[in-house]
Amino acid sequence: MKIFKDKHTLQKEILKTKGTSFVPTMGGLHNGHISLIKQSKKSKFKTLVSIFVNPKQFNKKSDFRSYPRNTKKDIKLLKKLKVDYLYIPTFKDIYGFRPKNKVFLDKSSKKLCGKFRKGHFKGVLNVVNRFIEIIRPRYIYLGKKDYQQLYLIKKHIERKKIKSKIIECKTIRENNGIACSSRNIALNKDQMKIASNIFNYLYKLKKKIKKSYKLFKISKIKRDLIYLGAKKIDYIENYNIKDFKKIKKPNKKFNLFFAYYIKNTRLIDNI
Ligand code: AMP
């Protein structure tokens, strides 16, 4: 595995190949990331993983500072997975140039996480736009766990007529049901149990509301989640996953989207 910290040496290496399959990450690698990488490795292009904790997408400095980082462990894992290239850029490498494309931020960026994390998606699109310009990937592998992010990146790519293709990857879960996340390591055993109980509650709820939508009573659900141990709930909403609009009655394609806190850890998922 070749490791790059500078875009020019990276470009020298990759732009002469037929193209790359790109897996952007913020490190703290887990089974979700591994699954994306394994899918990328099945493509005919070389796999490039990036690790960059992007300060611009954090709306709280404290959250950026405390975001789990474990680069040594990540490198070991990526070598084991036989990843071709790893790009660990500095802030300057990413933000020290003016990208050709301006970011397109679809209006659905104001919803769900966008409403509760001001500037978050602008920061995400900014970094993704820059990565695309540096790497010019053939494929980009993204997880459905962060569905709103995936949707907005797709919209940007469509609008800007970028040639990279997004590959949507399914959410990988722990045995207790909760989505794998770098943030999970902040949870102790009791908090893991709370997250698992909340997941099971919402999983069953989704099944019930498919049959009878009047059971979707947000204030009651929020009360139940607090009872189960959530500290705060940002949102629980049903969205059509094709157009990313809130649904009024259940149809086949809706997902239940939620974001909540256990102590200071914010967890998001959709089922
Ligand atoms: P992150 O390192 O959290 O920025 O995530 C990097 C990529 O991994 C994003 O495309 C995420 O959607 C994806 N990802 C994170 N968690 C999971 C998961 N549990 N299952 C599948 N993909 C995931």
PDB file of N, CA, C and O in Angstrom, residues 20-71:
ATOM      1  N   THR A  20      -9.468   5.341 -10.477  1.00  0.00           N
ATOM      2  CA  THR A  20      -9.462   4.749  -9.132  1.00  0.00           C
ATOM      3  C   THR A  20     -10.882   4.596  -8.608  1.00  0.00           C
ATOM      4  O   THR A  20     -11.805   5.278  -9.038  1.00  0.00           O
ATOM      5  N   SER A  21     -11.002   3.647  -7.683  1.00  0.00           N
ATOM      6  CA  SER A  21     -12.224   3.495  -6.889  1.00  0.00           C
ATOM      7  C   SER A  21     -11.919   4.108  -5.536  1.00  0.00           C
ATOM      8  O   SER A  21     -10.978   3.695  -4.863  1.00  0.00           O
ATOM      9  N   PHE A  22     -12.732   5.089  -5.171  1.00  0.00           N
ATOM     10  CA  PHE A  22     -12.372   5.944  -4.038  1.00  0.00           C
ATOM     11  C   PHE A  22     -13.307   5.706  -2.851  1.00  0.00           C
ATOM     12  O   PHE A  22     -14.536   5.701  -3.003  1.00  0.00           O
ATOM     13  N   VAL A  23     -12.695   5.522  -1.685  1.00  0.00           N
ATOM     14  CA  VAL A  23     -13.474   5.358  -0.447  1.00  0.00           C
ATOM     15  C   VAL A  23     -13.056   6.450   0.542  1.00  0.00           C
ATOM     16  O   VAL A  23     -12.040   6.318   1.230  1.00  0.00           O
ATOM     17  N   PRO A  24     -13.809   7.562   0.590  1.00  0.00           N
ATOM     18  CA  PRO A  24     -13.449   8.609   1.546  1.00  0.00           C
ATOM     19  C   PRO A  24     -13.879   8.249   2.966  1.00  0.00           C
ATOM     20  O   PRO A  24     -14.988   7.750   3.162  1.00  0.00           O
ATOM     21  N   THR A  25     -13.004   8.493   3.936  1.00  0.00           N
ATOM     22  CA  THR A  25     -13.351   8.229   5.337  1.00  0.00           C
ATOM     23  C   THR A  25     -12.747   9.307   6.236  1.00  0.00           C
ATOM     24  O   THR A  25     -11.866  10.055   5.818  1.00  0.00           O
ATOM     25  N   MET A  26     -13.221   9.288   7.479  1.00  0.00           N
ATOM     26  CA  MET A  26     -12.596  10.145   8.489  1.00  0.00           C
ATOM     27  C   MET A  26     -11.797   9.287   9.468  1.00  0.00           C
ATOM     28  O   MET A  26     -11.518   9.711  10.592  1.00  0.00           O
ATOM     29  N   GLY A  27     -11.471   8.072   9.052  1.00  0.00           N
ATOM     30  CA  GLY A  27     -10.684   7.194   9.926  1.00  0.00           C
ATOM     31  C   GLY A  27     -11.523   6.592  11.037  1.00  0.00           C
ATOM     32  O   GLY A  27     -12.755   6.633  10.991  1.00  0.00           O
ATOM     33  N   GLY A  28     -10.836   6.047  12.044  1.00  0.00           N
ATOM     34  CA  GLY A  28     -11.556   5.331  13.102  1.00  0.00           C
ATOM     35  C   GLY A  28     -12.292   4.167  12.460  1.00  0.00           C
ATOM     36  O   GLY A  28     -13.489   3.957  12.685  1.00  0.00           O
ATOM     37  N   LEU A  29     -11.564   3.433  11.646  1.00  0.00           N
ATOM     38  CA  LEU A  29     -12.199   2.468  10.736  1.00  0.00           C
ATOM     39  C   LEU A  29     -12.901   1.318  11.471  1.00  0.00           C
ATOM     40  O   LEU A  29     -12.421   0.833  12.490  1.00  0.00           O
ATOM     41  N   HIS A  30     -14.037   0.921  10.918  1.00  0.00           N
ATOM     42  CA  HIS A  30     -14.851  -0.157  11.500  1.00  0.00           C
ATOM     43  C   HIS A  30     -15.417  -1.008  10.368  1.00  0.00           C
ATOM     44  O   HIS A  30     -15.113  -0.762   9.178  1.00  0.00           O
ATOM     45  N   ASN A  31     -16.282  -1.956  10.719  1.00  0.00           N
ATOM     46  CA  ASN A  31     -16.808  -2.884   9.707  1.00  0.00           C
ATOM     47  C   ASN A  31     -17.583  -2.201   8.576  1.00  0.00           C
ATOM     48  O   ASN A  31     -17.654  -2.738   7.475  1.00  0.00           O
ATOM     49  N   GLY A  32     -18.173  -1.055   8.854  1.00  0.00           N
ATOM     50  CA  GLY A  32     -18.869  -0.305   7.802  1.00  0.00           C
ATOM     51  C   GLY A  32     -17.871   0.112   6.720  1.00  0.00           C
ATOM     52  O   GLY A  32     -18.083  -0.115   5.525  1.00  0.00           O
ATOM     53  N   HIS A  33     -16.770   0.711   7.162  1.00  0.00           N
ATOM     54  CA  HIS A  33     -15.724   1.125   6.214  1.00  0.00           C
ATOM     55  C   HIS A  33     -15.162  -0.097   5.482  1.00  0.00           C
ATOM     56  O   HIS A  33     -14.927  -0.060   4.275  1.00  0.00           O
ATOM     57  N   ILE A  34     -14.934  -1.165   6.239  1.00  0.00           N
ATOM     58  CA  ILE A  34     -14.338  -2.375   5.638  1.00  0.00           C
ATOM     59  C   ILE A  34     -15.224  -2.893   4.509  1.00  0.00           C
ATOM     60  O   ILE A  34     -14.734  -3.286   3.448  1.00  0.00           O
ATOM     61  N   SER A  35     -16.515  -2.845   4.740  1.00  0.00           N
ATOM     62  CA  SER A  35     -17.435  -3.331   3.706  1.00  0.00           C
ATOM     63  C   SER A  35     -17.360  -2.467   2.436  1.00  0.00           C
ATOM     64  O   SER A  35     -17.373  -2.975   1.312  1.00  0.00           O
ATOM     65  N   LEU A  36     -17.247  -1.159   2.609  1.00  0.00           N
ATOM     66  CA  LEU A  36     -17.086  -0.258   1.452  1.00  0.00           C
ATOM     67  C   LEU A  36     -15.793  -0.600   0.696  1.00  0.00           C
ATOM     68  O   LEU A  36     -15.763  -0.676  -0.536  1.00  0.00           O
ATOM     69  N   ILE A  37     -14.736  -0.803   1.458  1.00  0.00           N
ATOM     70  CA  ILE A  37     -13.423  -1.092   0.853  1.00  0.00           C
ATOM     71  C   ILE A  37     -13.471  -2.422   0.093  1.00  0.00           C
ATOM     72  O   ILE A  37     -12.960  -2.529  -1.026  1.00  0.00           O
ATOM     73  N   LYS A  38     -14.120  -3.414   0.707  1.00  0.00           N
ATOM     74  CA  LYS A  38     -14.200  -4.727   0.034  1.00  0.00           C
ATOM     75  C   LYS A  38     -14.977  -4.621  -1.269  1.00  0.00           C
ATOM     76  O   LYS A  38     -14.617  -5.255  -2.262  1.00  0.00           O
ATOM     77  N   GLN A  39     -16.027  -3.807  -1.262  1.00  0.00           N
ATOM     78  CA  GLN A  39     -16.776  -3.624  -2.517  1.00  0.00           C
ATOM     79  C   GLN A  39     -15.932  -2.896  -3.542  1.00  0.00           C
ATOM     80  O   GLN A  39     -15.935  -3.243  -4.721  1.00  0.00           O
ATOM     81  N   SER A  40     -15.220  -1.897  -3.101  1.00  0.00           N
ATOM     82  CA  SER A  40     -14.356  -1.143  -4.006  1.00  0.00           C
ATOM     83  C   SER A  40     -13.288  -2.056  -4.607  1.00  0.00           C
ATOM     84  O   SER A  40     -12.959  -1.954  -5.794  1.00  0.00           O
ATOM     85  N   LYS A  41     -12.778  -2.970  -3.799  1.00  0.00           N
ATOM     86  CA  LYS A  41     -11.721  -3.872  -4.285  1.00  0.00           C
ATOM     87  C   LYS A  41     -12.215  -4.816  -5.381  1.00  0.00           C
ATOM     88  O   LYS A  41     -11.432  -5.361  -6.139  1.00  0.00           O
ATOM     89  N   LYS A  42     -13.536  -4.981  -5.447  1.00  0.00           N
ATOM     90  CA  LYS A  42     -14.098  -5.839  -6.496  1.00  0.00           C
ATOM     91  C   LYS A  42     -14.144  -5.115  -7.850  1.00  0.00           C
ATOM     92  O   LYS A  42     -14.394  -5.737  -8.876  1.00  0.00           O
ATOM     93  N   SER A  43     -13.970  -3.805  -7.842  1.00  0.00           N
ATOM     94  CA  SER A  43     -14.025  -3.061  -9.103  1.00  0.00           C
ATOM     95  C   SER A  43     -12.727  -3.313  -9.880  1.00  0.00           C
ATOM     96  O   SER A  43     -11.762  -3.825  -9.330  1.00  0.00           O
ATOM     97  N   LYS A  44     -12.729  -2.885 -11.136  1.00  0.00           N
ATOM     98  CA  LYS A  44     -11.512  -3.147 -11.922  1.00  0.00           C
ATOM     99  C   LYS A  44     -10.433  -2.074 -11.711  1.00  0.00           C
ATOM    100  O   LYS A  44      -9.347  -2.176 -12.279  1.00  0.00           O
ATOM    101  N   PHE A  45     -10.755  -1.089 -10.883  1.00  0.00           N
ATOM    102  CA  PHE A  45      -9.785  -0.017 -10.652  1.00  0.00           C
ATOM    103  C   PHE A  45      -9.073  -0.187  -9.311  1.00  0.00           C
ATOM    104  O   PHE A  45      -9.541  -0.924  -8.451  1.00  0.00           O
ATOM    105  N   LYS A  46      -7.968   0.529  -9.168  1.00  0.00           N
ATOM    106  CA  LYS A  46      -7.235   0.456  -7.893  1.00  0.00           C
ATOM    107  C   LYS A  46      -8.032   1.195  -6.818  1.00  0.00           C
ATOM    108  O   LYS A  46      -8.698   2.199  -7.100  1.00  0.00           O
ATOM    109  N   THR A  47      -7.941   0.685  -5.603  1.00  0.00           N
ATOM    110  CA  THR A  47      -8.696   1.282  -4.494  1.00  0.00           C
ATOM    111  C   THR A  47      -7.861   2.323  -3.756  1.00  0.00           C
ATOM    112  O   THR A  47      -6.739   2.057  -3.341  1.00  0.00           O
ATOM    113  N   LEU A  48      -8.473   3.494  -3.628  1.00  0.00           N
ATOM    114  CA  LEU A  48      -7.833   4.588  -2.901  1.00  0.00           C
ATOM    115  C   LEU A  48      -8.714   4.944  -1.705  1.00  0.00           C
ATOM    116  O   LEU A  48      -9.893   5.280  -1.878  1.00  0.00           O
ATOM    117  N   VAL A  49      -8.153   4.848  -0.515  1.00  0.00           N
ATOM    118  CA  VAL A  49      -8.889   5.235   0.698  1.00  0.00           C
ATOM    119  C   VAL A  49      -8.287   6.550   1.187  1.00  0.00           C
ATOM    120  O   VAL A  49      -7.070   6.729   1.124  1.00  0.00           O
ATOM    121  N   SER A  50      -9.145   7.457   1.635  1.00  0.00           N
ATOM    122  CA  SER A  50      -8.607   8.665   2.269  1.00  0.00           C
ATOM    123  C   SER A  50      -9.015   8.686   3.734  1.00  0.00           C
ATOM    124  O   SER A  50     -10.073   8.167   4.099  1.00  0.00           O
ATOM    125  N   ILE A  51      -8.140   9.259   4.527  1.00  0.00           N
ATOM    126  CA  ILE A  51      -8.467   9.515   5.937  1.00  0.00           C
ATOM    127  C   ILE A  51      -8.249  11.000   6.169  1.00  0.00           C
ATOM    128  O   ILE A  51      -7.124  11.501   6.036  1.00  0.00           O
ATOM    129  N   PHE A  52      -9.335  11.693   6.442  1.00  0.00           N
ATOM    130  CA  PHE A  52      -9.232  13.135   6.689  1.00  0.00           C
ATOM    131  C   PHE A  52     -10.403  13.555   7.568  1.00  0.00           C
ATOM    132  O   PHE A  52     -11.553  13.444   7.162  1.00  0.00           O
ATOM    133  N   VAL A  53     -10.079  13.986   8.769  1.00  0.00           N
ATOM    134  CA  VAL A  53     -11.143  14.489   9.653  1.00  0.00           C
ATOM    135  C   VAL A  53     -11.319  15.958   9.281  1.00  0.00           C
ATOM    136  O   VAL A  53     -10.464  16.794   9.583  1.00  0.00           O
ATOM    137  N   ASN A  54     -12.403  16.205   8.572  1.00  0.00           N
ATOM    138  CA  ASN A  54     -12.613  17.509   7.941  1.00  0.00           C
ATOM    139  C   ASN A  54     -13.177  18.533   8.928  1.00  0.00           C
ATOM    140  O   ASN A  54     -14.357  18.480   9.255  1.00  0.00           O
ATOM    141  N   PRO A  55     -12.343  19.492   9.363  1.00  0.00           N
ATOM    142  CA  PRO A  55     -12.831  20.422  10.393  1.00  0.00           C
ATOM    143  C   PRO A  55     -14.049  21.222   9.950  1.00  0.00           C
ATOM    144  O   PRO A  55     -14.874  21.604  10.774  1.00  0.00           O
ATOM    145  N   LYS A  56     -14.164  21.451   8.629  1.00  0.00           N
ATOM    146  CA  LYS A  56     -15.238  22.335   8.147  1.00  0.00           C
ATOM    147  C   LYS A  56     -16.628  21.721   8.264  1.00  0.00           C
ATOM    148  O   LYS A  56     -17.629  22.400   8.054  1.00  0.00           O
ATOM    149  N   GLN A  57     -16.709  20.429   8.522  1.00  0.00           N
ATOM    150  CA  GLN A  57     -18.048  19.852   8.620  1.00  0.00           C
ATOM    151  C   GLN A  57     -18.504  19.672  10.073  1.00  0.00           C
ATOM    152  O   GLN A  57     -19.563  19.125  10.325  1.00  0.00           O
ATOM    153  N   PHE A  58     -17.653  20.137  10.998  1.00  0.00           N
ATOM    154  CA  PHE A  58     -18.041  20.049  12.414  1.00  0.00           C
ATOM    155  C   PHE A  58     -18.585  21.402  12.851  1.00  0.00           C
ATOM    156  O   PHE A  58     -17.908  22.418  12.678  1.00  0.00           O
ATOM    157  N   ASN A  59     -19.790  21.399  13.389  1.00  0.00           N
ATOM    158  CA  ASN A  59     -20.330  22.683  13.823  1.00  0.00           C
ATOM    159  C   ASN A  59     -19.901  23.029  15.251  1.00  0.00           C
ATOM    160  O   ASN A  59     -20.136  24.130  15.722  1.00  0.00           O
ATOM    161  N   LYS A  60     -19.253  22.048  15.916  1.00  0.00           N
ATOM    162  CA  LYS A  60     -18.728  22.353  17.257  1.00  0.00           C
ATOM    163  C   LYS A  60     -17.248  21.980  17.284  1.00  0.00           C
ATOM    164  O   LYS A  60     -16.889  20.850  16.940  1.00  0.00           O
ATOM    165  N   LYS A  61     -16.410  22.922  17.716  1.00  0.00           N
ATOM    166  CA  LYS A  61     -14.958  22.659  17.775  1.00  0.00           C
ATOM    167  C   LYS A  61     -14.656  21.470  18.676  1.00  0.00           C
ATOM    168  O   LYS A  61     -13.783  20.653  18.390  1.00  0.00           O
ATOM    169  N   SER A  62     -15.396  21.393  19.788  1.00  0.00           N
ATOM    170  CA  SER A  62     -15.137  20.313  20.761  1.00  0.00           C
ATOM    171  C   SER A  62     -15.396  18.954  20.109  1.00  0.00           C
ATOM    172  O   SER A  62     -14.690  17.980  20.374  1.00  0.00           O
ATOM    173  N   ASP A  63     -16.402  18.883  19.229  1.00  0.00           N
ATOM    174  CA  ASP A  63     -16.736  17.626  18.555  1.00  0.00           C
ATOM    175  C   ASP A  63     -15.611  17.245  17.591  1.00  0.00           C
ATOM    176  O   ASP A  63     -15.220  16.080  17.506  1.00  0.00           O
ATOM    177  N   PHE A  64     -15.071  18.250  16.909  1.00  0.00           N
ATOM    178  CA  PHE A  64     -13.948  17.995  15.991  1.00  0.00           C
ATOM    179  C   PHE A  64     -12.745  17.470  16.775  1.00  0.00           C
ATOM    180  O   PHE A  64     -12.115  16.481  16.396  1.00  0.00           O
ATOM    181  N   ARG A  65     -12.472  18.142  17.898  1.00  0.00           N
ATOM    182  CA  ARG A  65     -11.289  17.755  18.689  1.00  0.00           C
ATOM    183  C   ARG A  65     -11.427  16.348  19.251  1.00  0.00           C
ATOM    184  O   ARG A  65     -10.483  15.591  19.306  1.00  0.00           O
ATOM    185  N   SER A  66     -12.639  16.005  19.676  1.00  0.00           N
ATOM    186  CA  SER A  66     -12.793  14.697  20.344  1.00  0.00           C
ATOM    187  C   SER A  66     -13.148  13.573  19.366  1.00  0.00           C
ATOM    188  O   SER A  66     -13.334  12.432  19.780  1.00  0.00           O
ATOM    189  N   TYR A  67     -13.231  13.893  18.064  1.00  0.00           N
ATOM    190  CA  TYR A  67     -13.583  12.843  17.093  1.00  0.00           C
ATOM    191  C   TYR A  67     -12.518  11.732  17.144  1.00  0.00           C
ATOM    192  O   TYR A  67     -11.322  12.017  17.146  1.00  0.00           O
ATOM    193  N   PRO A  68     -12.930  10.454  17.225  1.00  0.00           N
ATOM    194  CA  PRO A  68     -11.947   9.370  17.404  1.00  0.00           C
ATOM    195  C   PRO A  68     -10.935   9.276  16.262  1.00  0.00           C
ATOM    196  O   PRO A  68     -11.316   9.268  15.095  1.00  0.00           O
ATOM    197  N   ARG A  69      -9.671   9.273  16.622  1.00  0.00           N
ATOM    198  CA  ARG A  69      -8.599   9.152  15.618  1.00  0.00           C
ATOM    199  C   ARG A  69      -7.680   8.006  16.030  1.00  0.00           C
ATOM    200  O   ARG A  69      -7.282   7.929  17.191  1.00  0.00           O
ATOM    201  N   ASN A  70      -7.358   7.160  15.093  1.00  0.00           N
ATOM    202  CA  ASN A  70      -6.439   6.059  15.384  1.00  0.00           C
ATOM    203  C   ASN A  70      -5.736   5.630  14.094  1.00  0.00           C
ATOM    204  O   ASN A  70      -5.930   4.524  13.581  1.00  0.00           O
ATOM    205  N   THR A  71      -4.921   6.553  13.581  1.00  0.00           N
ATOM    206  CA  THR A  71      -4.345   6.354  12.250  1.00  0.00           C
ATOM    207  C   THR A  71      -3.451   5.117  12.172  1.00  0.00           C
ATOM    208  O   THR A  71      -3.487   4.398  11.177  1.00  0.00           O
TER     209      THR A  71
END
